[in-house]
mmCIF file of C-alpha atoms in Angstrom:
data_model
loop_
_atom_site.group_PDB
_atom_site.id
_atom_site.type_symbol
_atom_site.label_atom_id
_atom_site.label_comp_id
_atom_site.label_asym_id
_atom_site.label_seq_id
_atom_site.Cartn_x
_atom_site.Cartn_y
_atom_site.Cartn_z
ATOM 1 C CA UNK A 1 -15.983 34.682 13.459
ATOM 2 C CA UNK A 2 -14.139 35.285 10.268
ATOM 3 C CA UNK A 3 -12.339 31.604 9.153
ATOM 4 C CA UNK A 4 -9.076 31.906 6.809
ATOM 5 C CA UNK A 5 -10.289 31.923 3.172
ATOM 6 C CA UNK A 6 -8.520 30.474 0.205
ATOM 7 C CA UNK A 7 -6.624 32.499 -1.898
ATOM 8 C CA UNK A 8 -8.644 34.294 -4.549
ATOM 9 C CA UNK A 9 -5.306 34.830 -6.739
ATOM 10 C CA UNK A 10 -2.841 31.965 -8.248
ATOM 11 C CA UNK A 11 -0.781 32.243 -5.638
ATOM 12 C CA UNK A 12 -1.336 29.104 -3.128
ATOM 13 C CA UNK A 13 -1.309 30.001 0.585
ATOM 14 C CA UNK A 14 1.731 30.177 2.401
ATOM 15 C CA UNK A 15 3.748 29.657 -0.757
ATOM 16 C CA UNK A 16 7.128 30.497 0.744
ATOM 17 C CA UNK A 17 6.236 30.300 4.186
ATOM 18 C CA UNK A 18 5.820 26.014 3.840
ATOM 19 C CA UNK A 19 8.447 23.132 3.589
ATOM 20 C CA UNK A 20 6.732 19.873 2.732
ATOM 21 C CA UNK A 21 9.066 17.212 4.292
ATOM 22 C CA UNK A 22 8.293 13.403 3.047
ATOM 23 C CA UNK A 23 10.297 10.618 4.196
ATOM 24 C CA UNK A 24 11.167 7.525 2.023
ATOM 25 C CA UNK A 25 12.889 4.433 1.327
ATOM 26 C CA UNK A 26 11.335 4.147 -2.706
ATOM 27 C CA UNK A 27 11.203 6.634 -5.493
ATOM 28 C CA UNK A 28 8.398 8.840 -5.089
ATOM 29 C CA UNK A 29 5.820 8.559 -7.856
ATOM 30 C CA UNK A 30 2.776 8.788 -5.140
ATOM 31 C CA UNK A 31 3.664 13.144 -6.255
ATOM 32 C CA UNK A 32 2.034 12.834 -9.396
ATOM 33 C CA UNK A 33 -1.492 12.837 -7.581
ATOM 34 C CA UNK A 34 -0.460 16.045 -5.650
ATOM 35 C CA UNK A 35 1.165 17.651 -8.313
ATOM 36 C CA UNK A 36 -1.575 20.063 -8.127
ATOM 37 C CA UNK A 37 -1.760 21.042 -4.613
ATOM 38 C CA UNK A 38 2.160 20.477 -3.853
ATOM 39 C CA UNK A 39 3.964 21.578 -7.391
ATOM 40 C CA UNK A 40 4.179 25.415 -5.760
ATOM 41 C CA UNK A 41 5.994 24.138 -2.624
ATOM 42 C CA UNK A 42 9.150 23.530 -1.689
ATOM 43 C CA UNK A 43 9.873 19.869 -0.685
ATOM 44 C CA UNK A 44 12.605 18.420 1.695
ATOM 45 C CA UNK A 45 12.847 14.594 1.160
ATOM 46 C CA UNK A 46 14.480 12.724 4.006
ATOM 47 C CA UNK A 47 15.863 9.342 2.124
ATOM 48 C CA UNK A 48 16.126 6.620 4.652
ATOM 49 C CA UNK A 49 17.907 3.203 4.421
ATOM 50 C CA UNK A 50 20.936 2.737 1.485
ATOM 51 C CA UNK A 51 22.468 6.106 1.211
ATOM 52 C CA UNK A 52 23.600 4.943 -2.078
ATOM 53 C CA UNK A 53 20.372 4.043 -3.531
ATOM 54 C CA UNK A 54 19.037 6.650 -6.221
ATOM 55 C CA UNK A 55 15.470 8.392 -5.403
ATOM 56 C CA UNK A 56 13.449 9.496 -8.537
ATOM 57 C CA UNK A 57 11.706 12.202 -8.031
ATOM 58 C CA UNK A 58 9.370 13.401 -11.239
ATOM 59 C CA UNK A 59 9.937 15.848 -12.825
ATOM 60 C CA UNK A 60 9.019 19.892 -12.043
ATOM 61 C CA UNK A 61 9.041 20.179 -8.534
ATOM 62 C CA UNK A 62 11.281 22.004 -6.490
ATOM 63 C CA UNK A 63 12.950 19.998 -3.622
ATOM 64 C CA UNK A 64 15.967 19.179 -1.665
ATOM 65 C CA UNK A 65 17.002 15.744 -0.553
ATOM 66 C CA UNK A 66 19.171 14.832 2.384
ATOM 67 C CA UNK A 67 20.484 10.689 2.702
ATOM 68 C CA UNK A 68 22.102 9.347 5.777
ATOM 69 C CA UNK A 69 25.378 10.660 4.883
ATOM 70 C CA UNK A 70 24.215 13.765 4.109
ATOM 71 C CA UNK A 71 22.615 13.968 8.007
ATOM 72 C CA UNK A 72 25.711 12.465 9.342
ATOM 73 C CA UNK A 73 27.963 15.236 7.225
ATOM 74 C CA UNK A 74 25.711 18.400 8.506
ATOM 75 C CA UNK A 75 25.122 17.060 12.232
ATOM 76 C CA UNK A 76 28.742 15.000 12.992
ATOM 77 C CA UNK A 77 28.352 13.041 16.016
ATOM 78 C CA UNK A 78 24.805 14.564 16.803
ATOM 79 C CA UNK A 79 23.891 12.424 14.127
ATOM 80 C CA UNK A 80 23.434 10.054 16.708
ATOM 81 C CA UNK A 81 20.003 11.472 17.546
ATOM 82 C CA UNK A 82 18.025 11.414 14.355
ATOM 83 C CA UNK A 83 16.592 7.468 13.457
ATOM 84 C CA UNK A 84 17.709 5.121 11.085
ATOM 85 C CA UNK A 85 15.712 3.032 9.000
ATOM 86 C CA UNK A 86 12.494 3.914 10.409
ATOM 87 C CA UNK A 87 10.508 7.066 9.301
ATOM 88 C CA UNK A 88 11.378 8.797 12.590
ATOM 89 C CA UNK A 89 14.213 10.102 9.962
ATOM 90 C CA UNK A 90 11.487 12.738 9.022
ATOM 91 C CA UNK A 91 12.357 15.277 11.801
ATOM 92 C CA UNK A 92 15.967 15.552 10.435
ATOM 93 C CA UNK A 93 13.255 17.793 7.848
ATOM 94 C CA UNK A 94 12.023 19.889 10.179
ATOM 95 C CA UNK A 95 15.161 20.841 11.760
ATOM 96 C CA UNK A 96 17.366 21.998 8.276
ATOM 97 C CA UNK A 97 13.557 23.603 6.920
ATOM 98 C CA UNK A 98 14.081 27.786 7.217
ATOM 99 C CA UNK A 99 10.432 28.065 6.912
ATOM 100 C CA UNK A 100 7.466 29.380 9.661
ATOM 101 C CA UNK A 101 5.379 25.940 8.754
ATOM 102 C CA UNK A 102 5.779 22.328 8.303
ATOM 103 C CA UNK A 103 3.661 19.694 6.388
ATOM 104 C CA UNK A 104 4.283 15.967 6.433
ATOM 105 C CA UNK A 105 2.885 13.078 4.998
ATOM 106 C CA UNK A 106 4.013 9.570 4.233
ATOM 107 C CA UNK A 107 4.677 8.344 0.405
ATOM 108 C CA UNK A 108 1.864 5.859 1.139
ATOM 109 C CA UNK A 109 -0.953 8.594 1.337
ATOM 110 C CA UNK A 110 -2.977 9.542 -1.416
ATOM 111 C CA UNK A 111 -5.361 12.054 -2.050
ATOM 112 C CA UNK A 112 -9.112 11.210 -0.777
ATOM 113 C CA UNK A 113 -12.238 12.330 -1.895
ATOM 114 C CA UNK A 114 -15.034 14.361 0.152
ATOM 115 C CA UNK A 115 -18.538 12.930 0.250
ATOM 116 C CA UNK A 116 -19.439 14.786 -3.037
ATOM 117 C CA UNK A 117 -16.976 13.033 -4.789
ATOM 118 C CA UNK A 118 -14.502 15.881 -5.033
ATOM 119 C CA UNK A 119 -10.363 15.737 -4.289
ATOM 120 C CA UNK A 120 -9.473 16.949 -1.015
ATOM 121 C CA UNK A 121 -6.754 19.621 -0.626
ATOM 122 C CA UNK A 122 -5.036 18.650 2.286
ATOM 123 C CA UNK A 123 -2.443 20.900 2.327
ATOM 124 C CA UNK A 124 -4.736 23.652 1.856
ATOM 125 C CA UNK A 125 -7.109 22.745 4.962
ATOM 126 C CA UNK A 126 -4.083 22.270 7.433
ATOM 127 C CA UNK A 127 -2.924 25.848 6.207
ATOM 128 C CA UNK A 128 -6.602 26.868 7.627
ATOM 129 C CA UNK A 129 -6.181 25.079 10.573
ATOM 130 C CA UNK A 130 -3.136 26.818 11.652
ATOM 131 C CA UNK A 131 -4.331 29.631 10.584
ATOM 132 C CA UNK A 132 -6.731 29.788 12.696
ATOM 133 C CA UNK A 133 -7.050 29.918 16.561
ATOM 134 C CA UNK A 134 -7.632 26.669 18.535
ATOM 135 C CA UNK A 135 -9.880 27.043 21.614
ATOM 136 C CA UNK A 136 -8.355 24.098 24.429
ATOM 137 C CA UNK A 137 -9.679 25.539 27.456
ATOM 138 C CA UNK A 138 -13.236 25.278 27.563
ATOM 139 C CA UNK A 139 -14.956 22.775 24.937
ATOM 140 C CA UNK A 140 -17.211 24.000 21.879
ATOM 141 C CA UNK A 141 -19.962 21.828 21.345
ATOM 142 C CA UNK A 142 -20.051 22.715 17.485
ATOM 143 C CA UNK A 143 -16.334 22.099 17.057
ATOM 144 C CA UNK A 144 -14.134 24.431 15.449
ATOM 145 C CA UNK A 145 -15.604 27.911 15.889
ATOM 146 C CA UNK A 146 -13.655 30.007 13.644
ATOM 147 C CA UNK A 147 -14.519 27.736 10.486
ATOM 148 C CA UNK A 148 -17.022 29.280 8.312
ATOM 149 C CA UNK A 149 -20.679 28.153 9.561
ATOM 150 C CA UNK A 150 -20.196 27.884 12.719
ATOM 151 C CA UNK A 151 -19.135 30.365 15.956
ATOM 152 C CA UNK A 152 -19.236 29.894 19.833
ATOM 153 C CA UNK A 153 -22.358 28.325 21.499
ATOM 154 C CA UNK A 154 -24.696 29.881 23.985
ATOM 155 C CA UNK A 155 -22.507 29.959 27.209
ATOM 156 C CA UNK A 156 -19.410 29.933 26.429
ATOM 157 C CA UNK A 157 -17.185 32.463 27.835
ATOM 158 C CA UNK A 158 -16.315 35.834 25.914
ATOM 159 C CA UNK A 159 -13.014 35.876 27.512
ATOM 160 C CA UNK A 160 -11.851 32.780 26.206
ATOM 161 C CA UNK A 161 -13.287 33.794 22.422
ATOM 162 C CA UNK A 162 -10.138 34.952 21.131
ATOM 163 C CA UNK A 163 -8.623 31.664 21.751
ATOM 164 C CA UNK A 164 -4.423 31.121 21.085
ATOM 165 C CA UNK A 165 -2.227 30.531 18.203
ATOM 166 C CA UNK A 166 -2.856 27.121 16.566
ATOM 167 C CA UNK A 167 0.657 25.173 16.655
ATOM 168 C CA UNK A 168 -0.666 21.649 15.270
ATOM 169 C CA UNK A 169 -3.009 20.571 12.647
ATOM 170 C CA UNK A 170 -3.283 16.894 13.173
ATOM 171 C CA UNK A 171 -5.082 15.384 10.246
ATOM 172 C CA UNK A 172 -7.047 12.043 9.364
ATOM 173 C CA UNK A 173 -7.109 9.090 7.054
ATOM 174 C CA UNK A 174 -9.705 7.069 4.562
ATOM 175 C CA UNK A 175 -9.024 3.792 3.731
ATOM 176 C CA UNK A 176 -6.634 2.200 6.033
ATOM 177 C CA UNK A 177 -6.981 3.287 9.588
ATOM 178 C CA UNK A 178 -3.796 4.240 11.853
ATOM 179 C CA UNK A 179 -4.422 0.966 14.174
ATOM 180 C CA UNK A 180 -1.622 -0.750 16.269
ATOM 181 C CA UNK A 181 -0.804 -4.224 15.595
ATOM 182 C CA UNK A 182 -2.977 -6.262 17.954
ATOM 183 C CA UNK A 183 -5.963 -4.108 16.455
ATOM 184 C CA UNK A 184 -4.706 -5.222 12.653
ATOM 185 C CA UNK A 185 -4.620 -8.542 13.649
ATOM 186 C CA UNK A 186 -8.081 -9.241 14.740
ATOM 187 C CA UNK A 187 -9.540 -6.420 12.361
ATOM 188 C CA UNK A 188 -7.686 -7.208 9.538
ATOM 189 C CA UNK A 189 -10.345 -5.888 7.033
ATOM 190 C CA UNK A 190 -11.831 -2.805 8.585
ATOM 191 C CA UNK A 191 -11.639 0.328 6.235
ATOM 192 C CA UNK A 192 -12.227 3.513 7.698
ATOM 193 C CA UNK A 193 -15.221 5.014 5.663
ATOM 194 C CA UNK A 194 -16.185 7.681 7.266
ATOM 195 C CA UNK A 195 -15.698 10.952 6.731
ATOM 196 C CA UNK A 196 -16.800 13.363 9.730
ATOM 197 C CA UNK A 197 -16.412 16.774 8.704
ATOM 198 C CA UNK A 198 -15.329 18.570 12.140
ATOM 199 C CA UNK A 199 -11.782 20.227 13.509
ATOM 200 C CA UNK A 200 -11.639 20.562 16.977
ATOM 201 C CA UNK A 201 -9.440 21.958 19.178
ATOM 202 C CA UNK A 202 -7.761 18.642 21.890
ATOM 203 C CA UNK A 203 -8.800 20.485 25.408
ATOM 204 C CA UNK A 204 -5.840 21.509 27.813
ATOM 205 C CA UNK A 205 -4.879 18.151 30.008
ATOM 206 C CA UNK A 206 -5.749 15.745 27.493
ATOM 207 C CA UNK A 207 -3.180 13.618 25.483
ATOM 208 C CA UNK A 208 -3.575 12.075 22.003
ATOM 209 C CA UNK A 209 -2.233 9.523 19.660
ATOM 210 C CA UNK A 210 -0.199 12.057 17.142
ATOM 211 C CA UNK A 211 -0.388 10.126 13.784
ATOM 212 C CA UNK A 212 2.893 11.659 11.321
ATOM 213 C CA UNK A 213 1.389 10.473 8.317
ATOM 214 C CA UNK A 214 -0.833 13.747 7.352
ATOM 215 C CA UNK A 215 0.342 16.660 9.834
ATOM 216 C CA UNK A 216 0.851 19.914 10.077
ATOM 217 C CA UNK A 217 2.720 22.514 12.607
ATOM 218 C CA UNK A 218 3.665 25.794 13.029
ATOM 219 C CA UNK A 219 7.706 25.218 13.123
ATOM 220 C CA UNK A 220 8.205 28.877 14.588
ATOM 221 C CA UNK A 221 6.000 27.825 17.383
ATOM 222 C CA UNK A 222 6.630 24.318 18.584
ATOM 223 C CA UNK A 223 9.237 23.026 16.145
ATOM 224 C CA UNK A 224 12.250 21.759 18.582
ATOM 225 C CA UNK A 225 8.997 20.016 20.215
ATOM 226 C CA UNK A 226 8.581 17.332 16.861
ATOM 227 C CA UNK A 227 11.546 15.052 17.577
ATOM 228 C CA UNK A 228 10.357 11.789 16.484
ATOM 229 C CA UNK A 229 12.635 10.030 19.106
ATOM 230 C CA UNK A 230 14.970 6.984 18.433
ATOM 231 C CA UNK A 231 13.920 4.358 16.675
ATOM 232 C CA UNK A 232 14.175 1.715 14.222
ATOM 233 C CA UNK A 233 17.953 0.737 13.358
ATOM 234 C CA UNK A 234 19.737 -0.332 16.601
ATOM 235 C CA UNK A 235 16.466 0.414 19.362
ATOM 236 C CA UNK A 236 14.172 -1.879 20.808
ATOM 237 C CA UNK A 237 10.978 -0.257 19.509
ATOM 238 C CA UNK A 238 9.571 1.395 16.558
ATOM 239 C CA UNK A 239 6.166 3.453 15.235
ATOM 240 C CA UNK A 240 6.214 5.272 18.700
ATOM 241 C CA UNK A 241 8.148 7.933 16.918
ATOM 242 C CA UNK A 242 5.335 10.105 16.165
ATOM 243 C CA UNK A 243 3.847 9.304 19.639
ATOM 244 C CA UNK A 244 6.582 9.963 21.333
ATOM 245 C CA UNK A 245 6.674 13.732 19.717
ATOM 246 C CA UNK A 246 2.820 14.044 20.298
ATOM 247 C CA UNK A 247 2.517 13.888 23.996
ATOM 248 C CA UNK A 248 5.898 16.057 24.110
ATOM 249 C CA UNK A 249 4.207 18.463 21.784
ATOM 250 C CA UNK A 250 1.070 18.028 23.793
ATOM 251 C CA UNK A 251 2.407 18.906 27.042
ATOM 252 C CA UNK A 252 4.773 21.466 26.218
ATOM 253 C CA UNK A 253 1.852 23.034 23.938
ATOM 254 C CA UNK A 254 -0.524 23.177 27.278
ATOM 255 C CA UNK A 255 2.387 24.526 28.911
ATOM 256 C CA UNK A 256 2.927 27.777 26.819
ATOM 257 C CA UNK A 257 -0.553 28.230 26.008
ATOM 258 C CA UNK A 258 -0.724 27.102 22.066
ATOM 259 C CA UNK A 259 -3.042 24.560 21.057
ATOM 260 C CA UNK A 260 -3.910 21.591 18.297
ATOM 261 C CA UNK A 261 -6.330 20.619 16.196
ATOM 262 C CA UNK A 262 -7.409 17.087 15.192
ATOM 263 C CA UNK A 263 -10.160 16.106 12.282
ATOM 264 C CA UNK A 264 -10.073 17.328 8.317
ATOM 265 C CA UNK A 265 -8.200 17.264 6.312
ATOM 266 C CA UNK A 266 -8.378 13.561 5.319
ATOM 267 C CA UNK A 267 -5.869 11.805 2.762
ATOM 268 C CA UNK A 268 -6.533 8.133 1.747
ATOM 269 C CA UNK A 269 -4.320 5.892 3.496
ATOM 270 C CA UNK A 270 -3.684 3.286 0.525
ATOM 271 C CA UNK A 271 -1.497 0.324 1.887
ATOM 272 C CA UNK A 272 -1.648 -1.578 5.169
ATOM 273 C CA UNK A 273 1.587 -2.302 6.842
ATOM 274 C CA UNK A 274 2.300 -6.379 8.267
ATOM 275 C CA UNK A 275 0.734 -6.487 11.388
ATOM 276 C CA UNK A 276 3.544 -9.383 12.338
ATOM 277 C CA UNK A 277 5.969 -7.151 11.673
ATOM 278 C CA UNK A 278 4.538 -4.089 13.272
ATOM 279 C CA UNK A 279 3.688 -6.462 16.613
ATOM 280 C CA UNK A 280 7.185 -6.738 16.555
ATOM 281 C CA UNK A 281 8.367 -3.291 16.549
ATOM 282 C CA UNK A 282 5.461 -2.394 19.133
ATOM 283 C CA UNK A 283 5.227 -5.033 21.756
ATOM 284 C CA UNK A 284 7.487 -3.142 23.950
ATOM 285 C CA UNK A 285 5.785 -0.123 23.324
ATOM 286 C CA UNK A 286 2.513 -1.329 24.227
ATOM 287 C CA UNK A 287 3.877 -2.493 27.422
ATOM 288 C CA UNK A 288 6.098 0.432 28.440
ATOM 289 C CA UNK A 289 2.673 2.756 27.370
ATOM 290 C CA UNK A 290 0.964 1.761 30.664
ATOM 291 C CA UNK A 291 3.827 3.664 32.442
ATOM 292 C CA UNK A 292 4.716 6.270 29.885
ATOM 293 C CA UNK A 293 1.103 7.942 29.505
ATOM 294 C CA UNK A 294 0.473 7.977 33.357
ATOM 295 C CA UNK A 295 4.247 10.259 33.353
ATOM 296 C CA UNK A 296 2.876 12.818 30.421
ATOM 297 C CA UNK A 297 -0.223 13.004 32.272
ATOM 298 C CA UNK A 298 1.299 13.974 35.501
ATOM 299 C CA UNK A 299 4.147 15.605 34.405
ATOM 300 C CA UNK A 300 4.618 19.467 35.230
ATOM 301 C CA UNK A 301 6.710 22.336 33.748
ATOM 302 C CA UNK A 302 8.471 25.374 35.351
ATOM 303 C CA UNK A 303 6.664 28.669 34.950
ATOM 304 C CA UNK A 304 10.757 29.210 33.823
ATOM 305 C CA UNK A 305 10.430 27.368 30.846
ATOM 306 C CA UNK A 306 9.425 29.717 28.734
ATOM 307 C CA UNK A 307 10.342 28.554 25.117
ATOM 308 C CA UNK A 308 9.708 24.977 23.435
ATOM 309 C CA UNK A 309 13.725 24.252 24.039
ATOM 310 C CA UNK A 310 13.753 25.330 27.817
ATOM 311 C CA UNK A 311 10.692 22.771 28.161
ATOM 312 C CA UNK A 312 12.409 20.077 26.144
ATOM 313 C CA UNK A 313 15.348 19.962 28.015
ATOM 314 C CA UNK A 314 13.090 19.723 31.313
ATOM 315 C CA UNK A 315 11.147 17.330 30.128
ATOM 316 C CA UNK A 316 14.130 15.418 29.050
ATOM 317 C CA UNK A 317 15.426 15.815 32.358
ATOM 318 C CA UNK A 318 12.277 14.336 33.779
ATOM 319 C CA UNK A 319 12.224 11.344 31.340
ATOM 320 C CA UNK A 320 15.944 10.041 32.662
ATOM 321 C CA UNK A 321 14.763 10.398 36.514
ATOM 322 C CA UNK A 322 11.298 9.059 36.199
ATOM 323 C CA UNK A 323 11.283 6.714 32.765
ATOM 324 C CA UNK A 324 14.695 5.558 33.560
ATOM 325 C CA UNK A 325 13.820 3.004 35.905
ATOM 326 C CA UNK A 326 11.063 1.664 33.323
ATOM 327 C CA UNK A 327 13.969 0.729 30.934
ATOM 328 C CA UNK A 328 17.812 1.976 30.055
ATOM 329 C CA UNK A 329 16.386 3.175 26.714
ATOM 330 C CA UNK A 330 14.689 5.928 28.187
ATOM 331 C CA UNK A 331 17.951 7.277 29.478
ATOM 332 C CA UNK A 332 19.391 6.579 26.004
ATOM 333 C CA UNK A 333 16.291 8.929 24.931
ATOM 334 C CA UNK A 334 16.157 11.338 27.421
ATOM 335 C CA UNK A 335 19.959 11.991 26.095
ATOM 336 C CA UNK A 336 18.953 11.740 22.280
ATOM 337 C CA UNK A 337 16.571 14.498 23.206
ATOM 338 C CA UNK A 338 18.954 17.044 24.706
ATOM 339 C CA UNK A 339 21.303 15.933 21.828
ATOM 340 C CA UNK A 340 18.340 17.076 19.274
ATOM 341 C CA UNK A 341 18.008 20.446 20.867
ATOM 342 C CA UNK A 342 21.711 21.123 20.497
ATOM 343 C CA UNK A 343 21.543 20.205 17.303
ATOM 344 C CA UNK A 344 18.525 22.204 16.565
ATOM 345 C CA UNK A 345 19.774 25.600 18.191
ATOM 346 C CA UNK A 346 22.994 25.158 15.989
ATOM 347 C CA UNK A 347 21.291 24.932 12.476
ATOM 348 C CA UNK A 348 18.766 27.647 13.868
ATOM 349 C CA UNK A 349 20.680 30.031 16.097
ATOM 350 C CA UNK A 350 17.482 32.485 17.133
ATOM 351 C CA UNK A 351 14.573 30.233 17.383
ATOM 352 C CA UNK A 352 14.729 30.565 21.178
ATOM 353 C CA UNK A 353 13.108 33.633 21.564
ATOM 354 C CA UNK A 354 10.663 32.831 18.450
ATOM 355 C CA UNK A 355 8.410 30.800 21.135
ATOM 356 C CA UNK A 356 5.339 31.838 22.937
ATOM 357 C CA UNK A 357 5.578 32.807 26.693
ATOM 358 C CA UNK A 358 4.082 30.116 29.490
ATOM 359 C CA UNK A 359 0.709 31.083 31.200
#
């Protein structure tokens, strides 16, 4: 199988097909390491907290930035449905973006190194990823087939070799691992090391812990999908935002047929938040996540939902009659959600019928 190869020319991949959208609270020096693998793109910056705070951006590259009063001015009351101090803010990003793909990555992530010592395009290998097709209905023992070096193994089916359109990239971390807070606590040390180089393709039916920090999607695709729920300012719960979004994504994406990738690229995670803190923000999450992953687990779709919003709003629909009981924030949410679509088909009038059909 041929895999996606690098641009021979100047001109980076995707060029002005890519929004990179970074959330922050603190002016963003961490872009002087990317400089070279982010300078071509275009940036949306999604400033959380103190509206009137200035964010310094350095100097030659080409972004837009949007504060809390710039949300509230562009959205008016649907405002309501985008987070506040928390980086849930991020999917404001991915809403006002006008391009096909999306990268994100926190202002705490750095660029790693491969085992040879060299710097690791990130950017680059999620462009790859999407690229490429995904293969989530029957398991390849050597990973990622389309990547160069490998192909399908012996017994795999032909039919299933042309695999579907890649809507994720879901990418990994050096350094500090993405634990919860009870895992901080009693591991306070650990350093992920490792670097496994392998993409594969999550199988149909199986959830995941989506980590925001260093991902990818094709916006086109699954983009009204990435709402990073409500959280922070106001909520009972935070860093479920980009968990919340993942098993949306993940059963919405099994739904229409589309699929996601986990594994390279790696950036190097380079500051570990207070697990006190965190344990606060969590605790509720931990508990309610006994009842909420047994719902995306069981949780079917229409064969009439046939774009990302249609499924959205069903699944939305589903979360107030069966997460409702659980707790009144999941009502709260369940409306937040619907509110997010409206608000998404407004700034983006025909992304309806940009969506793939349901199998």
């Amino acid at each position: 199988m041929a895999a996606i190869q690098a641009s021979k020319s100047s001109t980076p991949l995707l060029k002005d097909e890519l929004d990179i959208v970074i959330p922050t609270i603190r002016n963003l020096d961490f872009l002087e390491m990317w400089r070279p693998f982010f300078q071509p793109y275009h940036l949306i910056i999604v400033q959380d907290g103190d509206p009137s705070k200035t964010i310094n951006v350095p100097e030659g590259f080409d972004y837009e930035l949007y504060n809390r009063n710039d949300i509230n001015k562009i959205l008016g009351p649907k405002a309501s449905c985008i987070s506040f101090k928390d980086s849930a803010c991020r999917c404001f990003g991915y809403m006002v973006s006008k391009k096909k793909y999306i990268f994100t990555i926190d202002d705490d992530c750095f660029v790693a190194k491969d085992p040879t010592g060299k710097e690791i395009n990130a950017l680059e290998q999620h462009i790859k990823n999407l690229l490429s097709p995904s293969s989530p209905f029957f398991f390849n023992t050597l990973y990622d087939p389309y990547r160069d070096g490998a192909d399908f193994v012996r017994g795999y089916p032909f039919s299933l070799r042309e695999g579907v359109p890649t809507a994720v990239s879901h990418g990994l971390w050096l350094n500090i691992p993405d634990y919860d807070a009870p895992t901080q606590l009693v591991k306070p040390r650990e350093r992920n090391t490792r670097y496994v180089d392998a993409v594969m393709t999550i199988p149909k039916g199986t959830l995941f812990p989506m980590c925001g920090m260093n991902l990818g999607f094709n916006r086109e695709l699954i983009g009204p999908a990435m709402y990073f729920g409500l959280m922070g300012d106001g909520q009972p719960i935070g860093r479920y935002d980009d968990m919340w979004a993942g098993w949306c994504t993940k059963v919405i994406c099994d739904h229409l047929g589309l699929g996601i990738k986990t594994g390279l690229p790696y950036i190097w995670h380079s500051k570990a938040s207070n697990p006190f803190v965190n344990l606060k923000k969590e605790y509720k999450g931990i508990y309610w996540q006994e009842e909420l992953i047994p719902f995306f687990q069981s949780v079917t779709l229409p064969k009439d939902c046939t774009t990302v919003q249609k499924c959205y709003l069903e699944l939305a629909k589903q979360v107030k009659a069966k997460l409702g009981k659980v707790d009144e924030y999941f009502n709260k949410l369940a409306d937040a959600m619907v509110t997010w679509i409206e608000a998404w088909d407004e700034l983006n009038p025909s992304t309806g019928l940009a969506n793939g059909s349901a199998k």
